[in-house]
Amino acid sequence: MKKIKRADLIESIKNLCKEANYYLDKNILKKIEELKEKEDKAISLEVLKQIEENALIAEKKNLPLCQDTGTVVVFLEIGNILIDFNIEEAINKGVSLAYNENYFRKSIVNHPLERTNTLDNTPAIIHTKFTNTNCLKIKLALKGGGSENMSKIKMLTPTAGYEQVKNFVLAVVKEAGGKACPPFIIGVGIGGNFEKSALLAKESLLRDIKDSSEIAIDKKLETELFAEINKLNIGPMGFGGQTTALAVKVNSYPCHIASFPVAVNIQCHCARHKEIIL
Amino acid sequence: MILSTPLTKEKLINLKAGDLVYLSGTIYTMRDQAHKKIIALINKNQPLPFDIENSVIYYVGPTPTKPGEIIGSCGPTSSYRMDSFIEPLLQLGLSATIGKGERSLKVIELLKKHKTVHFSAVGGVAAYLNQFVIDSELVAFKELQSESIKKLIVKNFPLFVTYDIYGNDIFKK
C-alpha cells in the first residue's frame, strides 16, 4: 500500500496555491479569446482585453491574478493508501506557508462575528471522498468572496421540473450581475440534500472548462443555460454584451421523494483551481 | 479621457456613465472594516485620518507588498457592501468612489444629489492594475491588515464612469 509523506503533501499544497494564484488556466484564456470575436461593445471588449493582459502580467511578475487570493478549498480523493498523520493539519500547514512566503492576502477571520484575522489564511475548507484507486488526488481551488457572496440554494418542490431549475439559475445569475465579476462560470448542483447540493455546485466548478456532463439531461441543462445566460446582456463586469458565461456546469445526485435541492455557485472569470495526484 | 486629482466637482461635470477615463493623482484605499471605523469617528466628531473633501476612495484590499515593490495586486472589491456607509462621506464632500458592480438605487440618488461620481475598475485584474500605482503609504488602521487605509499615488489608472452626477448608470443597457 502506498504511503503518503506529510512533507510531500505540504509541498504539494504550497505549490498548488502558488500555481493557482499566478497562472490562469489556458483554456479560460482560449474561451475569452473565442468570445471576444462576438463582442461588439467597446467597453466590454476593453474589460476582456484587461483580463488577458492581467494573466500575462501575473505570470511574468509572479503577482496574484486577483487581490482576493481566496478561501482555499481542497477536495481530496483518497484511494487505498496509507496516511499516518493528521491530513487536515498538514493541508493547513501548506496553506499557511504558501500565503506567508508568497505575500498572498490573508482573507480568513477566526469567527464571523468576532472577525479576528488568522494571519495565514487558514483554515482551508476540506472535503474528502474515498475512491478505489492507489493514489491521493488533490483538487484545490481559491474561491474569492465576491462571487461566493452571490451564490444561492433553493429547495424546490419535487414536482418542479426542468424549467423551474432553469428559472432559478437565471434569476441567481441576473441578481449577481456585475457584482460577481462576469464573465462567469456557473456551477449548478441538483439533487442530494441541502448541503450536498452546494457541494455538487462547488465541485462542478473544478471540472475542465471545456467538458460536458456525461448525463444527457444535465448536459442539456448546461447547453441551454449557457445560451440563455449569454442572452441576459449582463456582459463583462456587467457593462452589457454577449459574454456573461464562459461555461455552465451541472452536477447531480439522487435525492429524497419530498425534495429537489438546487444550488448555484458562481465563479468569477478569475477561476483558479489546480490538481495533482500523489 | 485623462483626469487628475484633486477631483474638484467641476472636473466631474463632463463625465458620462460608460466613459473610460485614466486617473492620475492621490486616492485612498478603504473597504468594509475601515468604513465602519471612519463612520464611528464621524459620529463622535473626532478627527479623520485624511480629508474627505474632494477625495477619491478606492474600495480595495491589496495583497501584501513584496520587499522592494510599491504594492501588491490591487483590484476593486464589490461596491454594494459600502452602500450603507456612503452618505456621511458624501456630506463631507467626497468626490468619487471606485469599486466594482452595481450599487443600490438609494446610492445612485445620493451620488446625484451630492454631485459625486462612482467609477468601476475591472474586478479580477489585480496584477494589471498594480502597474498603475506609483506610490503607496499606510495612513491608518494598520491592525486591519489588507483593510487598512492607504494613500496611493496612481498614474493613468483605468476606470469606467459607472454612475455620473446626472444619475446615469453604466449597467442600464
CSV table of C-alpha atoms in Angstrom, one decimal:
chain,number,residue,atom,x,y,z
A,1,MET,CA,0.0,0.0,0.0
A,2,LYS,CA,1.3,3.4,-1.0
A,3,LYS,CA,2.3,5.6,1.9
A,4,ILE,CA,1.8,9.4,1.6
A,5,LYS,CA,4.6,11.5,3.2
A,6,ARG,CA,3.5,14.6,5.2
A,7,ALA,CA,6.2,16.7,3.7
A,8,ASP,CA,5.1,15.8,0.2
A,9,LEU,CA,1.5,16.8,0.9
A,10,ILE,CA,2.6,20.1,2.5
A,11,GLU,CA,4.8,20.8,-0.5
A,12,SER,CA,2.0,19.9,-3.0
A,13,ILE,CA,-0.5,22.2,-1.3
A,14,LYS,CA,2.1,25.1,-1.3
A,15,ASN,CA,2.7,24.6,-5.0
A,16,LEU,CA,-1.0,24.3,-5.9
A,17,CYS,CA,-1.7,27.6,-4.1
A,18,LYS,CA,1.1,29.3,-5.9
A,19,GLU,CA,0.2,28.0,-9.3
A,20,ALA,CA,-3.5,28.8,-8.9
A,21,ASN,CA,-2.6,32.4,-7.8
A,22,TYR,CA,-0.2,33.1,-10.7
A,23,TYR,CA,-1.3,31.1,-13.7
A,24,LEU,CA,-4.8,31.4,-15.2
A,25,ASP,CA,-6.0,28.2,-17.0
A,26,LYS,CA,-5.0,28.5,-20.6
A,27,ASN,CA,-8.5,27.1,-21.6
A,28,ILE,CA,-10.1,30.0,-19.9
A,29,LEU,CA,-8.0,32.4,-21.9
A,30,LYS,CA,-8.9,30.5,-25.1
A,31,LYS,CA,-12.5,30.8,-24.3
A,32,ILE,CA,-12.2,34.5,-23.7
A,33,GLU,CA,-10.4,34.9,-27.0
A,34,GLU,CA,-13.1,33.0,-28.7
A,35,LEU,CA,-16.0,35.0,-27.1
A,36,LYS,CA,-14.1,38.3,-27.9
A,37,GLU,CA,-14.9,37.7,-31.5
A,38,LYS,CA,-18.6,38.0,-30.9
A,39,GLU,CA,-18.4,41.0,-28.5
A,40,ASP,CA,-19.0,44.4,-30.3
A,41,LYS,CA,-19.4,46.7,-27.3
A,42,ALA,CA,-16.2,48.7,-26.9
A,43,ILE,CA,-16.1,49.0,-23.1
A,44,SER,CA,-16.9,45.3,-22.8
A,45,LEU,CA,-14.1,44.4,-25.2
A,46,GLU,CA,-11.8,46.6,-23.1
A,47,VAL,CA,-12.7,44.5,-20.0
A,48,LEU,CA,-11.8,41.3,-21.8
A,49,LYS,CA,-8.5,42.8,-23.0
A,50,GLN,CA,-7.6,43.7,-19.4
A,51,ILE,CA,-8.4,40.2,-18.3
A,52,GLU,CA,-6.0,38.8,-20.9
A,53,GLU,CA,-3.3,41.3,-20.1
A,54,ASN,CA,-3.7,40.6,-16.4
A,55,ALA,CA,-3.0,36.9,-16.9
A,56,LEU,CA,0.3,37.8,-18.8
A,57,ILE,CA,1.4,40.2,-16.0
A,58,ALA,CA,0.5,37.8,-13.2
A,59,GLU,CA,2.5,35.0,-14.8
A,60,LYS,CA,5.5,37.2,-15.7
A,61,LYS,CA,5.8,39.1,-12.4
A,62,ASN,CA,4.5,36.4,-10.0
A,63,LEU,CA,1.8,38.7,-8.8
A,64,PRO,CA,-1.6,37.2,-7.8
A,65,LEU,CA,-4.1,37.3,-10.6
A,66,CYS,CA,-6.6,38.8,-8.1
A,67,GLN,CA,-6.0,40.6,-4.8
A,68,ASP,CA,-8.7,38.3,-3.3
A,69,THR,CA,-6.4,35.3,-3.1
A,70,GLY,CA,-9.5,33.5,-1.7
A,71,THR,CA,-10.6,30.8,0.7
A,72,VAL,CA,-8.5,27.7,-0.1
A,73,VAL,CA,-11.0,24.9,-0.9
A,74,VAL,CA,-9.5,21.4,-1.1
A,75,PHE,CA,-11.1,18.2,-2.5
A,76,LEU,CA,-9.3,15.1,-1.5
A,77,GLU,CA,-10.0,11.8,-3.4
A,78,ILE,CA,-8.4,9.2,-1.1
A,79,GLY,CA,-7.6,5.8,-2.7
A,80,ASN,CA,-6.3,2.7,-1.0
A,81,ILE,CA,-3.3,4.4,0.5
A,82,LEU,CA,-1.8,4.9,4.0
A,83,ILE,CA,-1.8,8.2,5.7
A,84,ASP,CA,-0.3,8.1,9.2
A,85,PHE,CA,-0.5,11.8,10.0
A,86,ASN,CA,-3.2,14.5,10.6
A,87,ILE,CA,-4.1,15.3,7.0
A,88,GLU,CA,-6.1,18.4,7.8
A,89,GLU,CA,-3.2,19.8,9.9
A,90,ALA,CA,-0.8,19.2,7.0
A,91,ILE,CA,-3.0,20.9,4.4
A,92,ASN,CA,-3.3,23.9,6.7
A,93,LYS,CA,0.4,24.0,7.2
A,94,GLY,CA,0.9,24.0,3.4
A,95,VAL,CA,-1.7,26.9,3.1
A,96,SER,CA,0.0,28.8,5.9
A,97,LEU,CA,3.4,28.6,4.3
A,98,ALA,CA,2.2,29.4,0.8
A,99,TYR,CA,0.3,32.5,1.9
A,100,ASN,CA,3.1,33.9,4.1
A,101,GLU,CA,6.0,33.1,1.9
A,102,ASN,CA,4.4,34.5,-1.3
A,103,TYR,CA,2.7,37.6,0.1
A,104,PHE,CA,-0.8,36.4,-0.7
A,105,ARG,CA,-3.6,38.2,1.0
A,106,LYS,CA,-4.8,36.6,4.3
A,107,SER,CA,-8.6,36.8,4.0
A,108,ILE,CA,-9.8,34.5,6.7
A,109,VAL,CA,-11.1,35.7,10.1
A,110,ASN,CA,-11.5,33.4,13.1
A,111,HIS,CA,-15.2,33.8,13.6
A,112,PRO,CA,-18.0,35.5,11.6
A,113,LEU,CA,-18.9,37.8,14.5
A,114,GLU,CA,-15.5,38.3,16.2
A,115,ARG,CA,-13.6,38.7,12.9
A,116,THR,CA,-10.0,38.5,14.0
A,117,ASN,CA,-7.7,37.7,11.1
A,118,THR,CA,-6.0,34.3,11.4
A,119,LEU,CA,-3.0,35.8,9.7
A,120,ASP,CA,-2.1,32.8,7.5
A,121,ASN,CA,-5.4,32.3,5.5
A,122,THR,CA,-6.2,29.1,7.4
A,123,PRO,CA,-8.2,27.1,7.9
A,124,ALA,CA,-8.8,25.7,4.4
A,125,ILE,CA,-12.2,24.1,3.7
A,126,ILE,CA,-11.5,20.5,3.1
A,127,HIS,CA,-13.8,17.9,1.5
A,128,THR,CA,-12.9,14.2,1.3
A,129,LYS,CA,-14.2,11.2,-0.7
A,130,PHE,CA,-12.9,7.7,-1.0
A,131,THR,CA,-12.0,6.1,-4.3
A,132,ASN,CA,-10.9,2.7,-5.3
A,133,THR,CA,-7.5,3.8,-6.6
A,134,ASN,CA,-4.0,3.6,-5.3
A,135,CYS,CA,-3.3,7.3,-5.0
A,136,LEU,CA,-4.3,10.6,-3.4
A,137,LYS,CA,-5.8,13.1,-5.8
A,138,ILE,CA,-5.8,16.7,-4.6
A,139,LYS,CA,-8.0,19.3,-6.3
A,140,LEU,CA,-7.5,22.8,-4.9
A,141,ALA,CA,-9.5,25.9,-5.6
A,142,LEU,CA,-9.1,29.5,-4.5
A,143,LYS,CA,-12.5,30.9,-4.1
A,144,GLY,CA,-13.0,34.7,-3.9
A,145,GLY,CA,-15.6,36.3,-1.7
A,146,GLY,CA,-17.3,38.5,-4.4
A,147,SER,CA,-18.7,35.6,-6.5
A,148,GLU,CA,-19.3,33.4,-3.5
A,149,ASN,CA,-21.5,36.1,-1.9
A,150,MET,CA,-23.8,36.0,-4.9
A,151,SER,CA,-24.3,32.2,-4.8
A,152,LYS,CA,-27.6,30.7,-3.6
A,153,ILE,CA,-29.5,27.5,-2.7
A,154,LYS,CA,-33.2,26.8,-3.1
A,155,MET,CA,-35.3,23.9,-2.1
A,156,LEU,CA,-37.7,23.3,-5.0
A,157,THR,CA,-40.7,21.0,-4.6
A,158,PRO,CA,-40.3,17.5,-6.0
A,159,THR,CA,-42.9,18.2,-8.7
A,160,ALA,CA,-40.9,21.1,-10.0
A,161,GLY,CA,-39.4,20.4,-13.4
A,162,TYR,CA,-36.6,21.4,-15.8
A,163,GLU,CA,-37.9,24.9,-16.4
A,164,GLN,CA,-38.0,25.8,-12.8
A,165,VAL,CA,-34.4,24.8,-12.3
A,166,LYS,CA,-33.5,26.9,-15.3
A,167,ASN,CA,-35.5,29.9,-14.0
A,168,PHE,CA,-33.8,29.7,-10.6
A,169,VAL,CA,-30.4,29.6,-12.1
A,170,LEU,CA,-31.2,32.5,-14.5
A,171,ALA,CA,-32.6,34.5,-11.5
A,172,VAL,CA,-29.4,34.0,-9.5
A,173,VAL,CA,-27.2,35.0,-12.4
A,174,LYS,CA,-29.3,38.1,-13.0
A,175,GLU,CA,-29.0,39.2,-9.4
A,176,ALA,CA,-25.3,38.6,-9.4
A,177,GLY,CA,-25.0,40.9,-12.4
A,178,GLY,CA,-21.8,42.9,-12.4
A,179,LYS,CA,-21.1,42.3,-8.7
A,180,ALA,CA,-19.6,38.9,-9.1
A,181,CYS,CA,-17.1,39.7,-11.8
A,182,PRO,CA,-18.6,38.3,-15.0
A,183,PRO,CA,-17.9,36.6,-17.4
A,184,PHE,CA,-18.8,33.7,-15.0
A,185,ILE,CA,-18.5,30.0,-14.8
A,186,ILE,CA,-21.8,28.9,-13.3
A,187,GLY,CA,-21.8,25.8,-11.1
A,188,VAL,CA,-25.1,24.1,-10.6
A,189,GLY,CA,-25.8,21.3,-8.2
A,190,ILE,CA,-29.1,19.5,-8.4
A,191,GLY,CA,-30.3,16.8,-6.0
A,192,GLY,CA,-28.7,15.3,-2.9
A,193,ASN,CA,-29.9,17.3,0.1
A,194,PHE,CA,-29.4,20.8,1.4
A,195,GLU,CA,-25.6,20.6,1.9
A,196,LYS,CA,-24.9,18.1,-0.8
A,197,SER,CA,-26.4,20.4,-3.5
A,198,ALA,CA,-24.0,23.1,-2.5
A,199,LEU,CA,-21.1,20.7,-2.6
A,200,LEU,CA,-22.1,19.4,-6.0
A,201,ALA,CA,-22.2,23.0,-7.3
A,202,LYS,CA,-18.8,23.8,-5.9
A,203,GLU,CA,-17.2,20.7,-7.2
A,204,SER,CA,-18.7,21.2,-10.7
A,205,LEU,CA,-16.6,24.4,-10.8
A,206,LEU,CA,-13.5,22.3,-10.6
A,207,ARG,CA,-14.3,20.5,-13.8
A,208,ASP,CA,-12.4,21.2,-17.0
A,209,ILE,CA,-13.9,24.4,-18.6
A,210,LYS,CA,-14.3,22.5,-21.9
A,211,ASP,CA,-16.0,19.3,-20.7
A,212,SER,CA,-19.7,18.5,-20.7
A,213,SER,CA,-21.7,16.3,-18.3
A,214,GLU,CA,-21.9,12.7,-19.2
A,215,ILE,CA,-25.5,12.6,-18.1
A,216,ALA,CA,-27.8,13.6,-21.0
A,217,ILE,CA,-30.2,15.7,-19.1
A,218,ASP,CA,-27.5,17.5,-17.2
A,219,LYS,CA,-25.7,18.2,-20.4
A,220,LYS,CA,-28.9,19.6,-22.0
A,221,LEU,CA,-29.2,21.9,-19.0
A,222,GLU,CA,-25.6,23.0,-19.4
A,223,THR,CA,-26.1,23.8,-23.1
A,224,GLU,CA,-29.4,25.6,-22.8
A,225,LEU,CA,-28.4,27.6,-19.7
A,226,PHE,CA,-25.2,28.6,-21.4
A,227,ALA,CA,-27.1,30.0,-24.3
A,228,GLU,CA,-29.8,31.7,-22.2
A,229,ILE,CA,-27.3,33.3,-19.7
A,230,ASN,CA,-25.4,34.8,-22.6
A,231,LYS,CA,-28.6,36.4,-23.8
A,232,LEU,CA,-29.1,38.3,-20.5
A,233,ASN,CA,-26.9,41.1,-21.7
A,234,ILE,CA,-25.0,41.3,-18.4
A,235,GLY,CA,-21.7,41.1,-20.2
A,236,PRO,CA,-18.1,41.6,-18.9
A,237,MET,CA,-18.3,43.3,-15.5
A,238,GLY,CA,-22.0,44.0,-16.1
A,239,PHE,CA,-21.3,46.5,-18.8
A,240,GLY,CA,-23.5,44.7,-21.3
A,241,GLY,CA,-22.7,42.4,-24.2
A,242,GLN,CA,-22.8,38.8,-25.1
A,243,THR,CA,-20.1,37.4,-22.8
A,244,THR,CA,-21.7,36.6,-19.5
A,245,ALA,CA,-20.9,33.0,-19.0
A,246,LEU,CA,-17.7,31.2,-20.1
A,247,ALA,CA,-19.3,27.9,-19.1
A,248,VAL,CA,-22.1,26.2,-17.2
A,249,LYS,CA,-21.5,23.0,-15.2
A,250,VAL,CA,-24.2,20.8,-13.8
A,251,ASN,CA,-23.5,18.0,-11.3
A,252,SER,CA,-26.4,15.9,-10.0
A,253,TYR,CA,-27.1,13.3,-7.3
A,254,PRO,CA,-30.1,11.2,-6.2
A,255,CYS,CA,-32.5,12.8,-3.8
A,256,HIS,CA,-35.5,12.3,-1.4
A,257,ILE,CA,-39.0,11.9,-2.8
A,258,ALA,CA,-40.0,15.1,-1.0
A,259,SER,CA,-37.1,17.2,-2.1
A,260,PHE,CA,-35.5,19.0,-5.1
A,261,PRO,CA,-32.5,21.0,-3.9
A,262,VAL,CA,-30.8,23.3,-6.4
A,263,ALA,CA,-27.6,25.2,-5.6
A,264,VAL,CA,-25.9,27.8,-7.8
A,265,ASN,CA,-22.3,28.6,-7.1
A,266,ILE,CA,-20.9,31.5,-9.1
A,267,GLN,CA,-17.3,31.6,-10.2
A,268,CYS,CA,-15.8,34.8,-11.4
A,269,HIS,CA,-13.7,34.9,-14.6
A,270,CYS,CA,-10.6,34.5,-12.5
A,271,ALA,CA,-11.3,30.8,-11.9
A,272,ARG,CA,-8.3,29.4,-10.0
A,273,HIS,CA,-8.1,25.7,-9.5
A,274,LYS,CA,-5.3,23.2,-9.9
A,275,GLU,CA,-4.9,19.5,-9.2
A,276,ILE,CA,-2.2,16.9,-8.5
A,277,ILE,CA,-2.0,13.2,-8.0
A,278,LEU,CA,0.3,11.8,-5.2
B,1,MET,CA,-10.2,61.0,-21.1
B,2,ILE,CA,-7.5,62.0,-18.7
B,3,LEU,CA,-8.4,63.1,-15.1
B,4,SER,CA,-6.2,64.2,-12.2
B,5,THR,CA,-6.7,64.8,-8.5
B,6,PRO,CA,-7.8,66.8,-6.6
B,7,LEU,CA,-11.0,65.8,-8.3
B,8,THR,CA,-12.8,69.0,-7.7
B,9,LYS,CA,-16.5,68.9,-8.5
B,10,GLU,CA,-16.2,70.9,-11.8
B,11,LYS,CA,-14.0,68.1,-13.2
B,12,LEU,CA,-16.9,65.8,-12.9
B,13,ILE,CA,-19.4,67.8,-15.0
B,14,ASN,CA,-18.3,66.3,-18.3
B,15,LEU,CA,-18.1,62.7,-17.2
B,16,LYS,CA,-20.8,60.4,-18.6
B,17,ALA,CA,-21.6,56.8,-17.5
B,18,GLY,CA,-19.8,54.5,-19.8
B,19,ASP,CA,-16.8,56.7,-20.4
B,20,LEU,CA,-13.3,55.2,-20.0
B,21,VAL,CA,-11.1,57.5,-18.0
B,22,TYR,CA,-7.5,57.4,-16.9
B,23,LEU,CA,-7.0,58.8,-13.4
B,24,SER,CA,-3.7,60.3,-12.0
B,25,GLY,CA,-3.1,61.5,-8.5
B,26,THR,CA,-3.9,60.6,-4.9
B,27,ILE,CA,-6.6,58.1,-3.9
B,28,TYR,CA,-7.3,56.4,-0.6
B,29,THR,CA,-8.0,52.7,-0.1
B,30,MET,CA,-10.9,51.9,2.2
B,31,ARG,CA,-13.1,48.8,2.4
B,32,ASP,CA,-15.6,47.3,4.9
B,33,GLN,CA,-13.9,47.5,8.3
B,34,ALA,CA,-12.2,50.8,7.7
B,35,HIS,CA,-15.6,52.3,6.7
B,36,LYS,CA,-17.0,51.1,10.0
B,37,LYS,CA,-14.2,52.8,11.9
B,38,ILE,CA,-14.4,56.1,9.9
B,39,ILE,CA,-18.2,56.3,10.3
B,40,ALA,CA,-17.7,55.8,14.1
B,41,LEU,CA,-15.2,58.7,14.1
B,42,ILE,CA,-17.5,60.9,12.2
B,43,ASN,CA,-20.4,60.1,14.6
B,44,LYS,CA,-18.1,61.0,17.6
B,45,ASN,CA,-16.9,64.2,15.9
B,46,GLN,CA,-13.3,63.0,16.1
B,47,PRO,CA,-10.6,63.9,13.6
B,48,LEU,CA,-10.3,61.7,10.5
B,49,PRO,CA,-7.1,60.2,9.1
B,50,PHE,CA,-7.5,62.1,5.8
B,51,ASP,CA,-9.5,65.0,4.4
B,52,ILE,CA,-12.6,63.6,2.8
B,53,GLU,CA,-13.4,66.8,0.8
B,54,ASN,CA,-12.6,66.4,-2.9
B,55,SER,CA,-11.0,63.0,-2.2
B,56,VAL,CA,-11.3,59.7,-4.0
B,57,ILE,CA,-11.9,56.5,-2.1
B,58,TYR,CA,-10.9,53.1,-3.7
B,59,TYR,CA,-12.7,50.0,-2.4
B,60,VAL,CA,-9.7,47.6,-2.3
B,61,GLY,CA,-7.8,45.3,0.0
B,62,PRO,CA,-4.5,44.7,-1.8
B,63,THR,CA,-2.2,41.7,-1.4
B,64,PRO,CA,0.8,42.4,0.9
B,65,THR,CA,3.6,44.3,-0.7
B,66,LYS,CA,6.7,42.2,-1.6
B,67,PRO,CA,10.0,43.7,-0.5
B,68,GLY,CA,11.2,46.3,-3.0
B,69,GLU,CA,7.8,46.6,-4.6
B,70,ILE,CA,5.3,49.5,-4.3
B,71,ILE,CA,2.1,47.5,-3.7
B,72,GLY,CA,0.7,44.0,-4.3
B,73,SER,CA,-2.2,43.0,-6.6
B,74,CYS,CA,-4.9,45.6,-6.1
B,75,GLY,CA,-8.2,45.2,-7.9
B,76,PRO,CA,-11.6,46.6,-6.7
B,77,THR,CA,-13.9,44.9,-4.3
B,78,SER,CA,-17.7,44.9,-4.6
B,79,SER,CA,-19.2,48.4,-4.1
B,80,TYR,CA,-22.6,47.4,-2.7
B,81,ARG,CA,-21.1,46.4,0.6
B,82,MET,CA,-20.1,50.1,1.2
B,83,ASP,CA,-23.6,51.4,0.3
B,84,SER,CA,-24.7,51.8,3.9
B,85,PHE,CA,-21.6,53.9,4.8
B,86,ILE,CA,-21.5,56.4,1.9
B,87,GLU,CA,-23.9,59.1,3.0
B,88,PRO,CA,-21.8,60.8,5.8
B,89,LEU,CA,-18.8,60.7,3.4
B,90,LEU,CA,-20.8,62.4,0.7
B,91,GLN,CA,-21.9,65.1,3.2
B,92,LEU,CA,-18.2,65.8,3.8
B,93,GLY,CA,-17.6,66.4,0.1
B,94,LEU,CA,-16.3,63.1,-1.2
B,95,SER,CA,-15.6,63.5,-4.9
B,96,ALA,CA,-15.6,59.9,-6.2
B,97,THR,CA,-15.5,56.3,-5.2
B,98,ILE,CA,-14.0,53.3,-7.1
B,99,GLY,CA,-15.3,49.8,-6.9
B,100,LYS,CA,-17.0,47.1,-8.9
B,101,GLY,CA,-20.6,46.1,-9.6
B,102,GLU,CA,-24.0,47.6,-9.1
B,103,ARG,CA,-24.9,49.8,-6.2
B,104,SER,CA,-28.4,50.4,-4.6
B,105,LEU,CA,-30.9,52.9,-6.2
B,106,LYS,CA,-30.6,54.9,-3.0
B,107,VAL,CA,-26.8,55.4,-3.6
B,108,ILE,CA,-27.4,56.3,-7.2
B,109,GLU,CA,-29.8,59.0,-6.0
B,110,LEU,CA,-27.3,60.2,-3.3
B,111,LEU,CA,-24.5,60.4,-5.8
B,112,LYS,CA,-26.7,62.6,-8.0
B,113,LYS,CA,-27.7,64.8,-5.1
B,114,HIS,CA,-24.1,65.3,-3.9
B,115,LYS,CA,-22.7,65.5,-7.4
B,116,THR,CA,-20.3,62.6,-6.7
B,117,VAL,CA,-19.1,60.1,-9.3
B,118,HIS,CA,-18.7,56.4,-8.9
B,119,PHE,CA,-16.2,54.6,-11.1
B,120,SER,CA,-15.6,50.9,-11.7
B,121,ALA,CA,-12.2,49.3,-12.2
B,122,VAL,CA,-12.2,45.8,-13.7
B,123,GLY,CA,-12.6,43.2,-11.0
B,124,GLY,CA,-10.1,40.3,-11.0
B,125,VAL,CA,-7.4,42.1,-13.0
B,126,ALA,CA,-5.4,43.0,-9.9
B,127,ALA,CA,-1.9,42.3,-11.3
B,128,TYR,CA,-2.7,44.5,-14.3
B,129,LEU,CA,-3.9,47.4,-12.0
B,130,ASN,CA,-0.8,47.1,-9.9
B,131,GLN,CA,1.2,48.7,-12.8
B,132,PHE,CA,-0.6,52.0,-12.4
B,133,VAL,CA,0.2,52.5,-8.7
B,134,ILE,CA,3.4,54.5,-8.4
B,135,ASP,CA,3.4,55.1,-4.6
B,136,SER,CA,1.7,53.6,-1.5
B,137,GLU,CA,1.8,54.7,2.1
B,138,LEU,CA,-0.1,53.5,5.2
B,139,VAL,CA,-2.4,56.2,6.6
B,140,ALA,CA,-4.5,54.5,9.3
B,141,PHE,CA,-5.7,51.3,11.0
B,142,LYS,CA,-2.6,49.1,10.4
B,143,GLU,CA,-4.3,46.4,12.6
B,144,LEU,CA,-6.8,45.8,9.8
B,145,GLN,CA,-4.1,44.3,7.6
B,146,SER,CA,-5.2,44.4,4.0
B,147,GLU,CA,-8.2,46.5,5.1
B,148,SER,CA,-6.0,49.4,6.4
B,149,ILE,CA,-6.3,52.8,4.8
B,150,LYS,CA,-3.5,53.5,2.4
B,151,LYS,CA,-2.7,56.6,0.4
B,152,LEU,CA,-1.9,55.6,-3.2
B,153,ILE,CA,-0.5,57.7,-6.0
B,154,VAL,CA,-1.8,56.4,-9.3
B,155,LYS,CA,-0.8,57.2,-12.9
B,156,ASN,CA,-3.3,56.7,-15.7
B,157,PHE,CA,-5.4,54.2,-13.6
B,158,PRO,CA,-8.0,52.9,-16.0
B,159,LEU,CA,-11.6,53.4,-14.8
B,160,PHE,CA,-15.1,53.3,-16.2
B,161,VAL,CA,-17.6,56.0,-15.2
B,162,THR,CA,-20.3,53.9,-13.6
B,163,TYR,CA,-22.8,56.4,-12.1
B,164,ASP,CA,-22.3,60.0,-13.2
B,165,ILE,CA,-23.6,63.2,-11.5
B,166,TYR,CA,-26.7,63.1,-13.6
B,167,GLY,CA,-27.9,59.7,-12.4
B,168,ASN,CA,-26.9,57.8,-15.5
B,169,ASP,CA,-25.9,54.2,-15.0
B,170,ILE,CA,-23.4,52.1,-17.0
B,171,PHE,CA,-25.4,48.9,-16.1
B,172,LYS,CA,-28.6,50.2,-17.7
B,173,LYS,CA,-28.4,49.0,-21.3
